[in-house]
Coordinates of C-alpha atoms and ligand atoms in Angstrom, one line a residue:
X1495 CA 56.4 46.2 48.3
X1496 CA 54.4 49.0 50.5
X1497 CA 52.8 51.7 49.1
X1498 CA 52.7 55.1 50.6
X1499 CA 50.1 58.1 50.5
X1500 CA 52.0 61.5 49.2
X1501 CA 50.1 63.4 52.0
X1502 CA 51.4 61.2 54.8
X1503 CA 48.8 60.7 57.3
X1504 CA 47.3 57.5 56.6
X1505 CA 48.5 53.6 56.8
X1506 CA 50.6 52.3 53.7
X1507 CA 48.9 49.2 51.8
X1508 CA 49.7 46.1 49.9
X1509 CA 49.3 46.4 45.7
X1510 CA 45.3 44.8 46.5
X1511 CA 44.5 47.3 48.4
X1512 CA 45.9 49.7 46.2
X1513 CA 44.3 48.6 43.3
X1514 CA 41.0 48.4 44.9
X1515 CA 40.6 52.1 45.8
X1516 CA 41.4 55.8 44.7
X1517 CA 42.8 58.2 47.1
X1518 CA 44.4 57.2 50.4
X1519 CA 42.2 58.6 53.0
X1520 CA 44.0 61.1 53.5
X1521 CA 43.7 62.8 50.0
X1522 CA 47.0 61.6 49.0
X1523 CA 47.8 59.3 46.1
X1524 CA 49.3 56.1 46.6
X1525 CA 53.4 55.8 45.6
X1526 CA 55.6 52.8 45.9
X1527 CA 57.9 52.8 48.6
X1528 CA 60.7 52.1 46.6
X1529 CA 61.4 51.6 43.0
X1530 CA 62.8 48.2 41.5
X1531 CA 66.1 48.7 40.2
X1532 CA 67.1 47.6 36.7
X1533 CA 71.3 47.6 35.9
X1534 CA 72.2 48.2 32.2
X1535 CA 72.8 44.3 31.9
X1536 CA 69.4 43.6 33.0
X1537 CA 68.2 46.1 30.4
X1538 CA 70.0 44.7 27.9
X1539 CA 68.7 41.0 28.4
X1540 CA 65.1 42.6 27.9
X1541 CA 65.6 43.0 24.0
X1542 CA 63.9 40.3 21.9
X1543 CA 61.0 40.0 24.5
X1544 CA 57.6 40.3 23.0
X1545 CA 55.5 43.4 24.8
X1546 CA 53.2 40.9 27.3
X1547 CA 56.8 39.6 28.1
X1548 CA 58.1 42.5 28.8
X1549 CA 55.3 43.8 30.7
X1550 CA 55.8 40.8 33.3
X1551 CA 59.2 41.7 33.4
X1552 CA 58.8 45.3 34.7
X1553 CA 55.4 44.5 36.5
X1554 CA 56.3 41.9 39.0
X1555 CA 58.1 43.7 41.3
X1556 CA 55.4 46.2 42.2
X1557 CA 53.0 43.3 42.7
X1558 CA 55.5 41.3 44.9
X1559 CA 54.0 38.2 44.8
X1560 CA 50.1 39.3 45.4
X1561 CA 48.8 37.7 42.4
X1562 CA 49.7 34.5 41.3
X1563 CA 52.4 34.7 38.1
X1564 CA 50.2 32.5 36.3
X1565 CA 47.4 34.0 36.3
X1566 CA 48.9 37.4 35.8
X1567 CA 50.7 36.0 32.7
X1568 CA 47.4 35.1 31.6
X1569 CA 45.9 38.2 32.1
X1570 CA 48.7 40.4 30.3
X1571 CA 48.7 38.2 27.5
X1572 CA 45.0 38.2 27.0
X1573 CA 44.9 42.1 27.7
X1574 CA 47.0 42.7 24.4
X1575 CA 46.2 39.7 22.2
X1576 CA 43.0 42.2 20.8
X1577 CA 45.5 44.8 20.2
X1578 CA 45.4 45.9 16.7
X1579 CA 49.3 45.8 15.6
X1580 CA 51.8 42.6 16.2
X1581 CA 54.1 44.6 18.1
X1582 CA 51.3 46.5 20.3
X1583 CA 53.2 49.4 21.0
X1584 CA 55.4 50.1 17.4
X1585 CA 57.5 52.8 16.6
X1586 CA 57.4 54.9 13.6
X1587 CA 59.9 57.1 11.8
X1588 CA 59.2 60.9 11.0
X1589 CA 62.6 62.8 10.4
X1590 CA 66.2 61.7 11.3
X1591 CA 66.3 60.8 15.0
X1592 CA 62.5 61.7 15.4
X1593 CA 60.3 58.8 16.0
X1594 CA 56.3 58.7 16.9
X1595 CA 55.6 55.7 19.4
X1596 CA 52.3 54.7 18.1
X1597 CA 49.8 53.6 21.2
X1598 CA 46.7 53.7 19.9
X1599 CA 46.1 50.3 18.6
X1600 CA 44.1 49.2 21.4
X1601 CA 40.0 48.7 21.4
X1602 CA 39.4 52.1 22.0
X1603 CA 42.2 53.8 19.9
X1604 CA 43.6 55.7 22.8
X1605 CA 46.7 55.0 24.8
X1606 CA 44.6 54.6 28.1
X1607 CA 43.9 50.9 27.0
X1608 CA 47.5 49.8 27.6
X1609 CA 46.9 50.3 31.2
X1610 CA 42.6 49.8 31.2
X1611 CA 42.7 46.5 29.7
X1612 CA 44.6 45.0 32.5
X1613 CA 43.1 47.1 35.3
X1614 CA 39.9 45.6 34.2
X1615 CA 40.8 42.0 34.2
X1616 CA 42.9 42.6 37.6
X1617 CA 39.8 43.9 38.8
X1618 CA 37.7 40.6 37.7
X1619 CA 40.1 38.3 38.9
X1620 CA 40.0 39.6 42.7
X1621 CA 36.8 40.2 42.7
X1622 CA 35.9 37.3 42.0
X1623 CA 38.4 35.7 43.7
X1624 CA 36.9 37.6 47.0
X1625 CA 32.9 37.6 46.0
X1626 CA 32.8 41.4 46.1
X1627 CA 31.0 43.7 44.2
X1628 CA 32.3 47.6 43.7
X1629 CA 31.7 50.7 41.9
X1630 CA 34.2 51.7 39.6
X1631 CA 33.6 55.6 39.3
X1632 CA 35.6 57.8 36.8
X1633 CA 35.6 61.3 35.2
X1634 CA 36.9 61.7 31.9
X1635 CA 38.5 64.4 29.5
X1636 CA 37.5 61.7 26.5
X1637 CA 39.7 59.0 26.4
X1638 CA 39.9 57.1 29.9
X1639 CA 35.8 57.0 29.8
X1640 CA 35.9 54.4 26.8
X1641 CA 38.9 52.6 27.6
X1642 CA 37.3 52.3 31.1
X1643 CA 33.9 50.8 30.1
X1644 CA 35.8 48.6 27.6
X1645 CA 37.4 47.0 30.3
X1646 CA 34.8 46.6 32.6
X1647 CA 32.1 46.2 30.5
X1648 CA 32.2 42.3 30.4
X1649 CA 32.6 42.3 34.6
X1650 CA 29.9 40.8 36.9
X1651 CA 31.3 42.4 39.9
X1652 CA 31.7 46.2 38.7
X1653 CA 29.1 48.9 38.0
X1654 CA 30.5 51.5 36.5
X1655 CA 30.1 55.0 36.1
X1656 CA 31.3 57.6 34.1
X1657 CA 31.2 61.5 34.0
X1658 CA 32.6 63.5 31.3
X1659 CA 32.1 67.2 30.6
X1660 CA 28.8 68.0 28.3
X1661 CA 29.3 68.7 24.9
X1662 CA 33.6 69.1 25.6
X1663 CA 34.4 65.8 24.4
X1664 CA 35.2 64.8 20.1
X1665 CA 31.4 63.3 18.2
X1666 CA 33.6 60.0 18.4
X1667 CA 34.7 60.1 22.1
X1668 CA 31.3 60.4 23.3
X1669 CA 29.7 57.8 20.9
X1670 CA 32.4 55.4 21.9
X1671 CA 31.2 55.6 25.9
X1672 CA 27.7 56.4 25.5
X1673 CA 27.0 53.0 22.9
X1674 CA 27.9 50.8 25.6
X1675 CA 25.0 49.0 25.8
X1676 CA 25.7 46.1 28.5
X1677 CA 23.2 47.0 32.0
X1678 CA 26.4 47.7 34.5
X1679 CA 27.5 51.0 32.5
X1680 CA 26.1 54.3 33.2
X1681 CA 27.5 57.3 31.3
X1682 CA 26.8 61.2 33.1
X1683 CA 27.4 64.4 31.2
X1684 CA 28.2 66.9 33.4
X1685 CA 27.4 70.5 33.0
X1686 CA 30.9 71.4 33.4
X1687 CA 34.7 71.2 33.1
X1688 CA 36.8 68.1 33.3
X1689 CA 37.9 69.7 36.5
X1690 CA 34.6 69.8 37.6
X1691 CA 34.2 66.1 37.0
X1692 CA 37.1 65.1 38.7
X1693 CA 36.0 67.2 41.6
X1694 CA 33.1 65.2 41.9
X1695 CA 34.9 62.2 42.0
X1696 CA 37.5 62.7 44.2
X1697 CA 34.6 64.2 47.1
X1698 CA 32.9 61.3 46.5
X1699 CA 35.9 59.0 46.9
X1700 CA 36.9 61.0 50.0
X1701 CA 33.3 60.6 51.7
X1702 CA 31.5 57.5 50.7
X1703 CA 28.7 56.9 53.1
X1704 CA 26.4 57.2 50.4
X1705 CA 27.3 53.5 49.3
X1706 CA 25.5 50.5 50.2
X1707 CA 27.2 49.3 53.0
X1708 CA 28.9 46.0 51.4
X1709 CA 30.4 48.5 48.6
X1710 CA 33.3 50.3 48.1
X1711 CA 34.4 53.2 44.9
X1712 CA 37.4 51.8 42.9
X1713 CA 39.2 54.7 40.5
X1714 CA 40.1 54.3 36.9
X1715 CA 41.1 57.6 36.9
X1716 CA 45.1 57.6 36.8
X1717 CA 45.0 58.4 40.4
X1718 CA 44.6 54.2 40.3
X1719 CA 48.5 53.2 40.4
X1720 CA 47.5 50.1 38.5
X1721 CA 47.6 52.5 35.4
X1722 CA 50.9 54.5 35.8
X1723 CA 52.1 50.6 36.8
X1724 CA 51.5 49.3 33.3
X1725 CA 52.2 53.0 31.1
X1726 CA 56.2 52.2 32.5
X1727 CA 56.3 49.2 30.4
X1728 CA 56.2 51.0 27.1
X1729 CA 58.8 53.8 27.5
X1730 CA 61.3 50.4 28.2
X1731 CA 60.1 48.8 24.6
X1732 CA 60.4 51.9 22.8
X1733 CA 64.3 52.9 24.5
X1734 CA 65.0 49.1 24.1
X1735 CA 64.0 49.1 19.9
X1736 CA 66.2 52.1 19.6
X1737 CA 69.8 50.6 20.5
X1738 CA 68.5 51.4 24.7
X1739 CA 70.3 51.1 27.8
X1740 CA 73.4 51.4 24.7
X1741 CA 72.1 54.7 23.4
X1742 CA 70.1 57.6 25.5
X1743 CA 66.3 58.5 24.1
X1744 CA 64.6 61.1 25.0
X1745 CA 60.6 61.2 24.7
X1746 CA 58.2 63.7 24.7
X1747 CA 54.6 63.1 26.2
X1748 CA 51.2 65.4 25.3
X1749 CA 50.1 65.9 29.0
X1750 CA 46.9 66.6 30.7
X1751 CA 46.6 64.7 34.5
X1752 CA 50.5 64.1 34.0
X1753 CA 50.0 60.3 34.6
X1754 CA 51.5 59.0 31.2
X1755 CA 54.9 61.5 31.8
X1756 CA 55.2 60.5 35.3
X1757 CA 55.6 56.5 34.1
X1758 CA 58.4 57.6 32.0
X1759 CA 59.8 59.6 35.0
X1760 CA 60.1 56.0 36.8
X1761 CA 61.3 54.6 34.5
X1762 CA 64.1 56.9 33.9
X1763 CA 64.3 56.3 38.1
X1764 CA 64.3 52.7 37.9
X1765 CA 67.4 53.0 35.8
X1766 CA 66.2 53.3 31.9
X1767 CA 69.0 55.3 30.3
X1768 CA 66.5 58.5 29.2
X1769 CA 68.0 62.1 28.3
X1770 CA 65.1 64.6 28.6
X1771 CA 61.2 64.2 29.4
X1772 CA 59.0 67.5 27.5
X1773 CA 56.0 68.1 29.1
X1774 CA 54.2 68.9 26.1
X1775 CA 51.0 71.1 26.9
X1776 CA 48.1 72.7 24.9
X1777 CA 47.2 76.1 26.0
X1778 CA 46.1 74.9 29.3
X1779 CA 50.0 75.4 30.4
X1780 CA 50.5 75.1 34.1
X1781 CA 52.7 72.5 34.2
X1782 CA 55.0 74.6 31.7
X1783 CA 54.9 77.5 33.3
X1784 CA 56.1 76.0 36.2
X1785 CA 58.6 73.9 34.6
X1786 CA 59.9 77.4 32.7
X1787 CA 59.4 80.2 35.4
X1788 CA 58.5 78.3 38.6
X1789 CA 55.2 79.4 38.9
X1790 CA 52.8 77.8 40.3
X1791 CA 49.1 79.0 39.3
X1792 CA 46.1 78.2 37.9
X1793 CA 44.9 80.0 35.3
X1794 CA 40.8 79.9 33.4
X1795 CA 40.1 76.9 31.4
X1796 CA 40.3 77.0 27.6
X1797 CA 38.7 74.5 25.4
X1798 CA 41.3 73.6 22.6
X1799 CA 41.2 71.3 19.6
X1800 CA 43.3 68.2 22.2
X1801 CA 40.5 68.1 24.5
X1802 CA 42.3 65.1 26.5
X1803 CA 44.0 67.7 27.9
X1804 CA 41.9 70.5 28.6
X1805 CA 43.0 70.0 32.1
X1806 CA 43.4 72.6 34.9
X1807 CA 44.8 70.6 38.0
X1808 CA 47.1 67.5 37.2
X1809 CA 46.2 65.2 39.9
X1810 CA 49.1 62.8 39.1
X1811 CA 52.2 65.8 39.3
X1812 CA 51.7 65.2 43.3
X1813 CA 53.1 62.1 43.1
X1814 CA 56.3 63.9 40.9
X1815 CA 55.7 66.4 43.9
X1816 CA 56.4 64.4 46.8
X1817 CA 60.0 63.6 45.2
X1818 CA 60.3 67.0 44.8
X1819 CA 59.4 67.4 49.0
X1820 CA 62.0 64.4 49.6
X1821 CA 58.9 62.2 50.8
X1822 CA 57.9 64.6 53.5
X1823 CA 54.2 63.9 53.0
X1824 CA 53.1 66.7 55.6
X1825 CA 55.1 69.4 53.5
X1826 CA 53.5 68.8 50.7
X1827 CA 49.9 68.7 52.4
X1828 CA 50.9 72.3 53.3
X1829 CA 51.6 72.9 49.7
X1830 CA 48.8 71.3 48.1
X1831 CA 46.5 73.4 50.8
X1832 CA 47.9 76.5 49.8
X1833 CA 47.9 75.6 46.0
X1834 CA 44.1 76.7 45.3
X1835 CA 44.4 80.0 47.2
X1836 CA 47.7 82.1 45.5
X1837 CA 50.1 81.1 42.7
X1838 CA 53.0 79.1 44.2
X1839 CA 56.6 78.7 43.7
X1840 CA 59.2 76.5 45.1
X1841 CA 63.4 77.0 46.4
X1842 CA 65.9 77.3 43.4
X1843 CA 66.9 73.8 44.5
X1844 CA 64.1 72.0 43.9
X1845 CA 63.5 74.6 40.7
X1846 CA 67.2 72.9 39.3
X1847 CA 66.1 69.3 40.3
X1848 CA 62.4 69.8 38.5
X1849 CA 64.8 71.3 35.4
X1850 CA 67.3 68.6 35.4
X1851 CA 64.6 66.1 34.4
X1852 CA 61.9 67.7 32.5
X1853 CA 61.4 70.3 29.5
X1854 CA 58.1 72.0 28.6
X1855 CA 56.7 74.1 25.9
X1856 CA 53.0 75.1 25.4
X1857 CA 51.8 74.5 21.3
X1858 CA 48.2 76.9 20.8
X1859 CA 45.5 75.3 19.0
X1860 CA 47.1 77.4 15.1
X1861 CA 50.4 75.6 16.0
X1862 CA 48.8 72.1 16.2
X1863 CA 46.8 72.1 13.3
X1864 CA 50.2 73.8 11.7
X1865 CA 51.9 70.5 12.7
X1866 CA 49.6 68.4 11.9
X1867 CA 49.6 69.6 8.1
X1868 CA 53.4 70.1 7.8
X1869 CA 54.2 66.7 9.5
X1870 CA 51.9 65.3 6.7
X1871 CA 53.0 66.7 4.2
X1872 CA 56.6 65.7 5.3
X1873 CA 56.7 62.1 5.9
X1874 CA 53.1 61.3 5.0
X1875 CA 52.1 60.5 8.7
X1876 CA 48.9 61.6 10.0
X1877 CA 49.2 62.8 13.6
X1878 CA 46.0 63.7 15.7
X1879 CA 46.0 66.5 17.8
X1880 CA 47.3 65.6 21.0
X1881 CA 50.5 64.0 18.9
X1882 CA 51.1 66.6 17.1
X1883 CA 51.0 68.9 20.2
X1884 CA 53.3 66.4 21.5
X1885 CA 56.0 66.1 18.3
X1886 CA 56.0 70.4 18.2
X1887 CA 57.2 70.3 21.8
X1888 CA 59.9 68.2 21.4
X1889 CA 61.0 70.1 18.2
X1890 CA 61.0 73.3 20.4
X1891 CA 62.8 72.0 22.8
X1892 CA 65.5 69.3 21.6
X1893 CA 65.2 70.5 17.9
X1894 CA 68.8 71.1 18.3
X1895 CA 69.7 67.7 19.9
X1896 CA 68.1 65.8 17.1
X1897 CA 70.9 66.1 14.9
X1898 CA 72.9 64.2 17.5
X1899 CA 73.4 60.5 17.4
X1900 CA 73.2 60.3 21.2
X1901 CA 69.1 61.2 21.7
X1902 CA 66.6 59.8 19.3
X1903 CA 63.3 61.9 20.4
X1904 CA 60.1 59.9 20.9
X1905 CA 56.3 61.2 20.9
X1906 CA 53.9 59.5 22.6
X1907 CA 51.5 59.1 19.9
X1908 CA 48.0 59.2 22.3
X1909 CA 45.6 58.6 20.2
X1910 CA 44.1 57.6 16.5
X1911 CA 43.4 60.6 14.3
X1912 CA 40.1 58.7 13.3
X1913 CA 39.2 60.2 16.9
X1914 CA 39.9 63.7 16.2
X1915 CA 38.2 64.2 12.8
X1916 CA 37.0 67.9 13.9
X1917 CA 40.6 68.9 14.3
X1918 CA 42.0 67.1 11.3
X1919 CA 39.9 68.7 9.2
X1920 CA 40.4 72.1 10.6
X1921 CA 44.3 71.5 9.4
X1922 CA 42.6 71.0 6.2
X1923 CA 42.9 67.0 5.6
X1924 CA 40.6 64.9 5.2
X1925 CA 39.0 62.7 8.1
X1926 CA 40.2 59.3 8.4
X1927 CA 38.0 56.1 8.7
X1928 CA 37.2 54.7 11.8
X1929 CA 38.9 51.5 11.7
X1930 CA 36.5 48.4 10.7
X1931 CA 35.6 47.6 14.3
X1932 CA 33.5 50.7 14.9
X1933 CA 32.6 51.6 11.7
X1934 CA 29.0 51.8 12.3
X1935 CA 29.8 54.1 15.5
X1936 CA 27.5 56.6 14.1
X1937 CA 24.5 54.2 13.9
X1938 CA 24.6 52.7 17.0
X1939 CA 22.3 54.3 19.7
X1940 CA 23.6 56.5 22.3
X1941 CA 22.4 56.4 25.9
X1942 CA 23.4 58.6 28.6
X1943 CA 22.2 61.1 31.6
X1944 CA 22.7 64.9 31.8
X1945 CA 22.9 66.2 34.5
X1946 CA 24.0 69.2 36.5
X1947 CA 27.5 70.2 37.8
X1948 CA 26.9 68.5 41.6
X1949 CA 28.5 66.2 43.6
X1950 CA 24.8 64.9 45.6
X1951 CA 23.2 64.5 41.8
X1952 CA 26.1 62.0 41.3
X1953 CA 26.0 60.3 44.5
X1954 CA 22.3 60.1 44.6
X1955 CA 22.4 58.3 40.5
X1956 CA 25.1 55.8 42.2
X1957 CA 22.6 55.2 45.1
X1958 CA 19.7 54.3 43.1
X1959 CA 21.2 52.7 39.8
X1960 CA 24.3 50.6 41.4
X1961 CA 22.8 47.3 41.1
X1962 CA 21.6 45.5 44.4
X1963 CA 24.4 42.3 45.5
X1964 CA 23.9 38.8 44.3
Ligands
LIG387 C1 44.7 61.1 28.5 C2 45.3 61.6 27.3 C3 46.4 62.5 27.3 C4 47.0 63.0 28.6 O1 47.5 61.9 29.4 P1 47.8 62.2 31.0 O2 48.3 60.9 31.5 O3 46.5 62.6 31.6 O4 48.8 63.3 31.1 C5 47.0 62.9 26.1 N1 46.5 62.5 25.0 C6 45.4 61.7 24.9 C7 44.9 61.3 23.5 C8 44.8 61.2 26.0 O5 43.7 60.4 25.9

C-alpha cells in the first residue's frame, strides 16, 4: 500500500515513512491510495474477536507487510492489556436504540490512547530497529498532549515536546501532561489558541533546518495517519456488537481536528454497513455550517466548556476534502490557498455528496450542561462535556430515526467526566473521582515552560533541550 499527499506535489511513501513524519512536503496530509475492502461475509466472521484481534484484522492491510505480524501482534496486544475495561472499547445503553461507546478507559481517560498507545510502541520498535533518534512534536487542545507523553514517555529514541494553549486546557488536562516527570518530555504553554499551537507545529514541520542534522520531527498530532489507522478499528466493534454488517448504525462523533469522524468515514468506505455520521460541534461550528449551508468560513474562536474542541481549522477534513476534489491534489491546493482569505463554498454536487454522508448540528455550552443533567437524570449515566455535545447532536438530528429498528445511534463517548470536573459541576453534579491510578494528580508536582505565541521561541527550546545522540 502507497500513500499519497492530498496536495499532490510530492512523492507517495511506504506506511514507515508515513509513520515517521507529519505533513508531506508539500503541506498535504498523507492518504492511502486505496482502501481495503471488507464484503458483508468478511464482516460477519469478525464477531467473537476480542478488540487486539480485531484491530489486526482491520490494520494489516494498511501496513502491507512493513512490520513483522508478530511483532505487531505483540505490540496491539500489549497497547490495550493496561486498558481499564475487559472489552476496551464497551458500549453502554442510554434510551431505546441510543447507545454511548465508552473510549475512555485508556491510561489517560481520553480516546486519543486507542490510537497513542500504539503509535508509541510503533515508534520504539523502528527506532530501535534503525538506531535513530527523533523529536516527536505536538500541539494539543487537552487530550492528545497526555496520551502523547504517555506513550512515549518510556522511549529512549524520542524527545518529545508538547504545546498547549496557556491556561485553555481543564486543571486535570494540564496536571496529567505537565507531571510527567521522565527527562525526554518537555511541556510549552503557549500564549495562545490551539490554532496558534498547531500553527507552530505545522511551520516547524514544513521547515526543519533548525534540527540537528541526524534528526527528524515525527507528529502525534492526528495529521500522523498511524492514529486515524487505529480510531477505524473501533467504529467495526461497536457496529459488529450491535447485530453489524446485519443491521445499519449510525454514530455520532464530538469533533474538533475531524480525525476521530473521518475514521468512521473509512470505515463506512471500506464497506462497514453505517447509516449517518453527525458531526457534532461546540460553538466553534465550521464544520456545521458547511455541512448545513455550504459555507466555508472561519469565524473568532470561543472558549467553551469541551475545550478538546475549541478548534478553528480541522486539519484532518482535507483528507475528507480531497474525496470531495476526486483526488485532484492541485485543486484542492487552490482551495486550501484561498480558504484563509474569504469564506468558501463548493458546486451543489459535491454539497449533495458531503450531505449524503454526514449530519451536523452545533450544541452551545447551556445546551451541554442541559444534557449532561437530563441524560443523568435519565439513565443515571454521567456524560462529560464533549459526550454530551456529542449524544445532543445525534438527538437533533436522527431523534426521529431512533424509533426505528434499522439505526441504533452511537456517541463516541471521548473522554472520562473525572476530566471535566469544572463542567460537571456547572450542570450542577457533583465531580467524580479520578480513578485510583491518578488519584494523587493534585499532589504531584507540575513542570512546564511558558512561553510566548512564536514559532523561533519553539524551535530555539527544541534546539537547546532535544537531547544530544547516543
Ligand atoms: C480530541 C478530542 C475530540 C475531538 O476529536 P478530533 O479527532 O480532533 O475531531 C473530542 N473529544 C475529546 C474528549 C477529545 O479529546
Amino acid at each position: 500500500m502507497k500513500y499519497l499527499s492530498t496536495r499532490g506535489q510530492s512523492p507517495a511513501q511506504n506506511f514507515q515513512q508515513v509513520l515517521l513524519t507529519g505533513l508531506a512536503p508539500d503541506g498535504g496530509l498523507y492518504v492511502p491510495d486505496k482502501l481495503p475492502q471488507f464484503s458483508v461475509k468478511q464482516i460477519r466472521d469478525l464477531k467473537g474477536l476480542s478488540y487486539p484481534d480485531l484491530a489486526m484484522v482491520i490494520i494489516t492491510p494498511f501496513i502491507d507487510g512493513e512490520i513483522e505480524e508478530k511483532e505487531l501482534g505483540r505490540i496491539i496486544k500489549s497497547s490495550y492489556a493496561n486498558f481499564n475495561h475487559p472489552k476496551v472499547a464497551p458500549l453502554s445503553q442510554l434510551g431505546e436504540n441510543e447507545w454511548i461507546l465508552e473510549l475512555y478507559h485508556g491510561p489517560t481517560l481520553a480516546f486519543k490512547d486507542f490510537a497513542l498507545q500504539v503509535l508509541g510502541r510503533l515508534l520504539e520498535y523502528i527506532l530501535a530497529k534503525q538506531n535513530k533518534r527523533v523529536v516527536v512534536l505536538g500541539a494539543t487542545s487537552g487530550d492528545t498532549g497526555s496520551a502523547a507523553l504517555e506513550g512515549c514517555r518510556h522511549s529512549d529514541h524520542v524527545d518529545i515536546f508538547i504545546l498547549h494553549p496557556h491556561q485553555r486546557v481543564s486543571d486535570v488536562q494540564r496536571k496529567q501532561m505537565t507531571t510527567v516527570s521522565d527527562d525526554n518530555v518537555f511541556n510549552l504553554a503557549v500564549e495562545g489558541s490551539f490554532d496558534d499551537c498547531q500553527r507552530i507545529v505545522k511551520a516547524a514541520f514544513a521547515d526543519q533546518s533548525f534540527l540537528p542534522e541526524d534528526r527528524q520531527l515525527v507528529a502525534v498530532n492526528s495529521i500522523n495517519w498511524a492514529r486515524i489507522m487505529m480510531q477505524i478499528v473501533y467504529y467495526f466493534s461497536a457496529a459488529l456488537e450491535l447485530g453489524g454488517p446485519d443491521k445499519n448504525v449510525s454514530f455520532s462523533v464530538p469533533t474538533g481536528n475531524f480525525g476521530d469522524i473521518y475514521a468512521g468515514y473509512l470505515a463506512k468506505r471500506m464497506g462497514l454497513p453505517v447509516d449517518r455520521l453527525v458531526v457534532a460541534t461546540n460553538t466553534n461550528d465550521i464544520l456545521h455550517r458547511f455541512i448545513s449551508k455550504n459555507e466555508y468560513s472561519t469565524t473568532d474562536l470561543s472558549h467553551t466548556c469541551s475545550p478538546s474542541m475549541d478548534i478553528l481549522i480541522s486539519s484532518n477534513f482535507e483528507r475528507y476534502l480531497f474525496d470531495l476534489f476526486k483526488r485532484d491534489g492541485a485543486a484542492l491546493a487552490d482551495f486550501m490557498s484561498r480558504f484563509s482569505r474569504e469564506a468558501l463554498s463548493v458546486s451543489e454536487s459535491q454539497w449533495r455528496e458531503l450531505k449524503s454522508f454526514f449530519d451536523s448540528a452545533s450544541v452551545d455550552d447551556e445546551l451541554t450542561c442541559k444534557t449532561i443533567a437530563q441524560v443523568y437524570s435519565d439513565h443515571g449515566v454521567l456524560l462529560d462535556p464533549h459526550t454530551a455535545v456529542g449524544v445532543r447532536a445525534a438527538r437533533e438530528c436522527l431523534g426521529k430515526k431512533m424509533g426505528n429498528e434499522r439505526a441504533a445511534v452511537i456517541t463516541l463517548a471521548t473522554a472520562d467526566p473525572a476530566k471535566f470536573g469544572e463542567a460537571i459541576a456547572k450542570a450542577g453534579l457533583k465531580t467524580p473521582a479520578l480513578p485510583s491510578h491518578i488519584q494523587d494528580l493534585f499532589e504531584r508536582e507540575e513542570r512546564y515552560t511558558v512561553i510566548p505565541n512564536s514559532l523561533d521561541v519553539v524551535t530555539d527550546f527544541i534546539q537547546r533541550n532535544a537531547r544530544v545522540s547516543g
